JSON list of C-alpha atoms in Angstrom, two decimals:
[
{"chain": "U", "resi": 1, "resn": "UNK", "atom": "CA", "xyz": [-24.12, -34.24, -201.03]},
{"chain": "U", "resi": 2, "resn": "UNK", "atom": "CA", "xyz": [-24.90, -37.02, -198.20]},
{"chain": "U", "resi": 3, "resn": "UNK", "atom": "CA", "xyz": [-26.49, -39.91, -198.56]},
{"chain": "U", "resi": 4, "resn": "UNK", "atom": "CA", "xyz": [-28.44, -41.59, -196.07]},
{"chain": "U", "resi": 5, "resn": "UNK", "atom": "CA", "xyz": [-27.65, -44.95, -195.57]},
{"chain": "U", "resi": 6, "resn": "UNK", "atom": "CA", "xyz": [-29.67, -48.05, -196.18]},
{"chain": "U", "resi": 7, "resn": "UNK", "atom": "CA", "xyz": [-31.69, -48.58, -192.94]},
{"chain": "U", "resi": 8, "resn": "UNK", "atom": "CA", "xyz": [-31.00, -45.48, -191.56]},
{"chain": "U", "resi": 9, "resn": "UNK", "atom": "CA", "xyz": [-34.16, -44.29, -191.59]},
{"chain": "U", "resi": 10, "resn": "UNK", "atom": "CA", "xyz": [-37.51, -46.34, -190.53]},
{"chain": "U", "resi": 11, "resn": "UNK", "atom": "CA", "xyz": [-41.23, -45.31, -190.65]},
{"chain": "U", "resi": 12, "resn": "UNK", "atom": "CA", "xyz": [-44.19, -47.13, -189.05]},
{"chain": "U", "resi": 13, "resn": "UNK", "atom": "CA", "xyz": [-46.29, -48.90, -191.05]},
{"chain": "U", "resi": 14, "resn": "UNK", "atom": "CA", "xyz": [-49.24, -45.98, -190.11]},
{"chain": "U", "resi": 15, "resn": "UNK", "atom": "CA", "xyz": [-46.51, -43.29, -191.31]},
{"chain": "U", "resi": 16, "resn": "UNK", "atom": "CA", "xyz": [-47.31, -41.78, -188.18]},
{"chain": "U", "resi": 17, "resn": "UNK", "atom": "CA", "xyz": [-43.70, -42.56, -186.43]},
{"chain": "U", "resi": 18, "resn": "UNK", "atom": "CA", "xyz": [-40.42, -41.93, -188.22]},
{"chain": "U", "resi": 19, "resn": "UNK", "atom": "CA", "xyz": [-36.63, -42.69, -186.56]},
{"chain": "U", "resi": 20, "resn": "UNK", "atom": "CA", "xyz": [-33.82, -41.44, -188.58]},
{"chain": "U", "resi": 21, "resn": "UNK", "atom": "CA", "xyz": [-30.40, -42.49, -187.30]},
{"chain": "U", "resi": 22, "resn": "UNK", "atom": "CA", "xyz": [-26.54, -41.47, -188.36]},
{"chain": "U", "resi": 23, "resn": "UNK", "atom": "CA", "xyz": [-23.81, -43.15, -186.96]},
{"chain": "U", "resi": 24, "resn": "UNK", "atom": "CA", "xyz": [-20.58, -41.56, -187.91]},
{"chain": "U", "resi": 25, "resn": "UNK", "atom": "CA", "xyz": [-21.18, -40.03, -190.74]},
{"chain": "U", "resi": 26, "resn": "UNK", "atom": "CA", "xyz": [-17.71, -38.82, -192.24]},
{"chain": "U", "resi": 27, "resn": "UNK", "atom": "CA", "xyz": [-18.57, -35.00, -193.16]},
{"chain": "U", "resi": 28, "resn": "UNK", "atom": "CA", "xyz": [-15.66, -31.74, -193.80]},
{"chain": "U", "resi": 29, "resn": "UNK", "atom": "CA", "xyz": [-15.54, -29.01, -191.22]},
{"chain": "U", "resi": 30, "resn": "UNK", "atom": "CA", "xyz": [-14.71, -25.86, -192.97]},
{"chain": "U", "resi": 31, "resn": "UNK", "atom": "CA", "xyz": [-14.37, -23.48, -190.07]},
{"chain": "U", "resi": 32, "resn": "UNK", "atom": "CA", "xyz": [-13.76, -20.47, -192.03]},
{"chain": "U", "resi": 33, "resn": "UNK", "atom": "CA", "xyz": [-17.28, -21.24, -194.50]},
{"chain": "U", "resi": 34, "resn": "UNK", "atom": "CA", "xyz": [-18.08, -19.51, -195.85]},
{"chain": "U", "resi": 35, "resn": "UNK", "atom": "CA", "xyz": [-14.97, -19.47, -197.39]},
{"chain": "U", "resi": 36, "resn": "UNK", "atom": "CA", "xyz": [-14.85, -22.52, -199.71]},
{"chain": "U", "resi": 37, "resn": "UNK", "atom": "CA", "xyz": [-11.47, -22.06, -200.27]},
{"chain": "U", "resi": 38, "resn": "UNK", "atom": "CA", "xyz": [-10.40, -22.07, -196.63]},
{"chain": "U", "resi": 39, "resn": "UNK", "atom": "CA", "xyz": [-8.91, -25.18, -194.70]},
{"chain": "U", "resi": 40, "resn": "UNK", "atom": "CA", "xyz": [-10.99, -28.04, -194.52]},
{"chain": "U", "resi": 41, "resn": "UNK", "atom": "CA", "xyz": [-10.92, -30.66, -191.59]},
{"chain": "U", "resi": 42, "resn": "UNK", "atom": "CA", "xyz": [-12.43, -34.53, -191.66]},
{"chain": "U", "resi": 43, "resn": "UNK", "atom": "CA", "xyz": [-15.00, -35.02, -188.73]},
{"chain": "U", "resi": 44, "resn": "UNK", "atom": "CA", "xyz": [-17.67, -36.91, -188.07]},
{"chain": "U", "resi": 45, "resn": "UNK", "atom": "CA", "xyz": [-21.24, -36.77, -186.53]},
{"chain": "U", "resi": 46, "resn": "UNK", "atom": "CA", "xyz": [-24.20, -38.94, -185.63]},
{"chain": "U", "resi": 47, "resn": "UNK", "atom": "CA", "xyz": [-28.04, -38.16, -184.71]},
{"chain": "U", "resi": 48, "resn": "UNK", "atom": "CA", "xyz": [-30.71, -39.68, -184.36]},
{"chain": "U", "resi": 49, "resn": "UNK", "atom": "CA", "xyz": [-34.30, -37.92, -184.54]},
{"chain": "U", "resi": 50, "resn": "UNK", "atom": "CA", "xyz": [-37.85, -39.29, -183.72]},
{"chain": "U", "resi": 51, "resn": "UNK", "atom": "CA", "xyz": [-41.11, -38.00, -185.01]},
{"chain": "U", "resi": 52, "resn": "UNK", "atom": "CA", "xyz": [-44.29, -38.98, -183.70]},
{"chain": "U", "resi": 53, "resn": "UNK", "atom": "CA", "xyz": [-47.57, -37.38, -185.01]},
{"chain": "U", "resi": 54, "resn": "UNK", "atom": "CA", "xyz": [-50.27, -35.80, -182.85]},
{"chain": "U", "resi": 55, "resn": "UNK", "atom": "CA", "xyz": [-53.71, -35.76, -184.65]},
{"chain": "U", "resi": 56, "resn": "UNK", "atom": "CA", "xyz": [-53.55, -31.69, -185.58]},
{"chain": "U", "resi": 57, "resn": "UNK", "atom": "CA", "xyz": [-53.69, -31.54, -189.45]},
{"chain": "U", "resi": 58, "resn": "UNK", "atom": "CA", "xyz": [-50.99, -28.99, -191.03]},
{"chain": "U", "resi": 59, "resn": "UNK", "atom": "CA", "xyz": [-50.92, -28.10, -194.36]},
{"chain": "U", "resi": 60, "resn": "UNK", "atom": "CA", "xyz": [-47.76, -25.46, -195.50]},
{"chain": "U", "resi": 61, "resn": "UNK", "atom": "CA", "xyz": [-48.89, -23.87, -199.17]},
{"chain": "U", "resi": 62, "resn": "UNK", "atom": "CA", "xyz": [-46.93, -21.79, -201.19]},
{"chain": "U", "resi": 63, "resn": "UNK", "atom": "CA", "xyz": [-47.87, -21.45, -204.90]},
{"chain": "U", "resi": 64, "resn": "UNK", "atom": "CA", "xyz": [-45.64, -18.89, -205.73]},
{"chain": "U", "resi": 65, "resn": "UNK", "atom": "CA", "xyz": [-42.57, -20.94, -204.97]},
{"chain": "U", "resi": 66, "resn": "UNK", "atom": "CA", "xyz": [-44.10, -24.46, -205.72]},
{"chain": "U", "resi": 67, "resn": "UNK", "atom": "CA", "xyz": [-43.68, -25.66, -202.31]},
{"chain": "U", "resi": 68, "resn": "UNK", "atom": "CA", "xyz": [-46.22, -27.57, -200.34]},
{"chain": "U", "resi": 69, "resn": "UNK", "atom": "CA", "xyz": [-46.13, -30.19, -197.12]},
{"chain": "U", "resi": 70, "resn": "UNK", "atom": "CA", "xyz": [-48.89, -31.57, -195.83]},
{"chain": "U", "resi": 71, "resn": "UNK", "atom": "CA", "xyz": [-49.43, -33.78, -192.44]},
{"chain": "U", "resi": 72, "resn": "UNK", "atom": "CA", "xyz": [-49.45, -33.95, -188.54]},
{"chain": "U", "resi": 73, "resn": "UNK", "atom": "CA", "xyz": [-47.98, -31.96, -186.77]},
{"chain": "U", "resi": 74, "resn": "UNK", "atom": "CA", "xyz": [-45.03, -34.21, -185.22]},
{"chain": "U", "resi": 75, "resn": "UNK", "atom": "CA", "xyz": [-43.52, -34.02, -181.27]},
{"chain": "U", "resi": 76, "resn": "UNK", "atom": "CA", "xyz": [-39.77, -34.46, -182.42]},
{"chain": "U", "resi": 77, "resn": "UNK", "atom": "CA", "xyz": [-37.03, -35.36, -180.09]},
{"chain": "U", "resi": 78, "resn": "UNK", "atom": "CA", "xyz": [-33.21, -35.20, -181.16]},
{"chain": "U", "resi": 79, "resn": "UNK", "atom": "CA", "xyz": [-29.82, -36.50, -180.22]},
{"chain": "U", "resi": 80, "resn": "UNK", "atom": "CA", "xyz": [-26.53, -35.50, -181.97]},
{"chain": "U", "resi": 81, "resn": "UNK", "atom": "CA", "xyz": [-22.99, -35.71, -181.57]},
{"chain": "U", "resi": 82, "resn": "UNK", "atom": "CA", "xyz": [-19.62, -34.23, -183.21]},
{"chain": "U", "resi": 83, "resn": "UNK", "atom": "CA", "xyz": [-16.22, -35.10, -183.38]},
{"chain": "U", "resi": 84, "resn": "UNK", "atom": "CA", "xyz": [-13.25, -33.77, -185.32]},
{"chain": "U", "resi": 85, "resn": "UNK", "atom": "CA", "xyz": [-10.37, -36.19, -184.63]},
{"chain": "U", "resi": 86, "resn": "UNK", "atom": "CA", "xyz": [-7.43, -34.29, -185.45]},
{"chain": "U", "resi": 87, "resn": "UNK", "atom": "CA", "xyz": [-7.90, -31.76, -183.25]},
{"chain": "U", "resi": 88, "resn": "UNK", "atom": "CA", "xyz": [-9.37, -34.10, -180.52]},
{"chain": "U", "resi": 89, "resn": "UNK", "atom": "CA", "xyz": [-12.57, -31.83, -180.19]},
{"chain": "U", "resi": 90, "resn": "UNK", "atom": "CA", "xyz": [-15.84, -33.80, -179.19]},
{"chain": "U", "resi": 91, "resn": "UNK", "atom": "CA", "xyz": [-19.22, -32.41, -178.75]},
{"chain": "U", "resi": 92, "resn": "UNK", "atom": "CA", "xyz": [-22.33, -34.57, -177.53]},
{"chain": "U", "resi": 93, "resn": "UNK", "atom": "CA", "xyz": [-25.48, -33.12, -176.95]},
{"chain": "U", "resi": 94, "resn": "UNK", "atom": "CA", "xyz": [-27.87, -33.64, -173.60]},
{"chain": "U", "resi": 95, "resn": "UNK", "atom": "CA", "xyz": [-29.68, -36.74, -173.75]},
{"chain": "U", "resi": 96, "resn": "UNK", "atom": "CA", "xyz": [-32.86, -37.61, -176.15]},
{"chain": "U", "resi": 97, "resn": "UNK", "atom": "CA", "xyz": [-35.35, -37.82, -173.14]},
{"chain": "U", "resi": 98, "resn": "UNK", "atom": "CA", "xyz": [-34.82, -33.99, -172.48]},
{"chain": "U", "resi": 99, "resn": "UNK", "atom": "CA", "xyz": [-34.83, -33.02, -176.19]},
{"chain": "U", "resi": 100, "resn": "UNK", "atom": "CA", "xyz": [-37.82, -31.73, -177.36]},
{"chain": "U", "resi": 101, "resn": "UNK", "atom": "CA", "xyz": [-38.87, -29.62, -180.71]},
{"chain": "U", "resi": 102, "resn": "UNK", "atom": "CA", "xyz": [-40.50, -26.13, -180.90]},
{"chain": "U", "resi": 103, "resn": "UNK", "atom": "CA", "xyz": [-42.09, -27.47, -184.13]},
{"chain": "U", "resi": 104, "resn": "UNK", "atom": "CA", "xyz": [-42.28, -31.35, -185.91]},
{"chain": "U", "resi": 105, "resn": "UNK", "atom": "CA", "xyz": [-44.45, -32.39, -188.85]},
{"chain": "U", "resi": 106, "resn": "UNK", "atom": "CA", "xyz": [-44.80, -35.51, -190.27]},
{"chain": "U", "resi": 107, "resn": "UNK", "atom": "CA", "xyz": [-46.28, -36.05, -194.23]},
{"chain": "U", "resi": 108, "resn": "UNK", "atom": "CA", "xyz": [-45.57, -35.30, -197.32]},
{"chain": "U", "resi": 109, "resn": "UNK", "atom": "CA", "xyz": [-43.63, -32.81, -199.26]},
{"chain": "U", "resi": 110, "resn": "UNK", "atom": "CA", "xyz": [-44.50, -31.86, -203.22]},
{"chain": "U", "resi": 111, "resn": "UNK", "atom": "CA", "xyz": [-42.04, -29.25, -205.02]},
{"chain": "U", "resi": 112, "resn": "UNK", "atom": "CA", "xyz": [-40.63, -27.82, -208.23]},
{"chain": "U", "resi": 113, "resn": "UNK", "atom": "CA", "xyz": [-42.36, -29.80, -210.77]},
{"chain": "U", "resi": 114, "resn": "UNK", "atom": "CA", "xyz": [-43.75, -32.75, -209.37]},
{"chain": "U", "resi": 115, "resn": "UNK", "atom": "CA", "xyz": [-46.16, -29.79, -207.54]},
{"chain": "U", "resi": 116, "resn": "UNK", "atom": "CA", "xyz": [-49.94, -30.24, -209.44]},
{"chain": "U", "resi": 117, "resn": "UNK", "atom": "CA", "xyz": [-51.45, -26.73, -210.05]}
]
């Protein structure tokens, strides 16, 4: 399980803007997952992701499974990078200003047993 870090993620005082941002995180690459029992590798990555809500109301509702979000929807933007020392592999991803989301929402999620009836 990974944590986020204190400060590592920052919403506007509206909750209508949202930055999360990950600066080498220490993570496993398991290239055979699967496979748990495979070869693991430490790496590392770091993202950063911006939400901004438009003013179109979205509600996601699903009873059955306890599940419901409700919000804007969001124009999100994203950055990320990868490295896995040992093997001196790097990958960085195109810059944030040409990043953009098919789909972003911004609110709040209810699930499992916190969900009201």
């Amino acid at each position: 399980m990974t944590v986020i870090p204190d400060g590592a993620l920052t919403v506007s005082a509206d909750g209508r803007r949202a930055l999360l941002e990950i600066r080498d995180l220490e993570v496993i690459d398991q290239p055979m997952w699967p496979a748990h029992e495979a070869a693991t590798t430490p790496a590392m990555i770091s993202y950063r992701i911006e939400w901004e809500a438009t003013d179109e109301r979205a509600t996601y509702d699903d009873p059955a499974k306890l599940f419901r979000v409700t919000g804007w929807r969001a124009t999100t933007r994203i950055w990320a990078s990868a490295e896995i020392p040992s093997t001196g592999y790097r990958w960085t991803a195109d810059p944030m200003e040409t990043s953009r989301a098919a789909f972003g929402l911004i609110g709040e999620e209810m699930n499992g047993r916190y969900l009201a009836p």
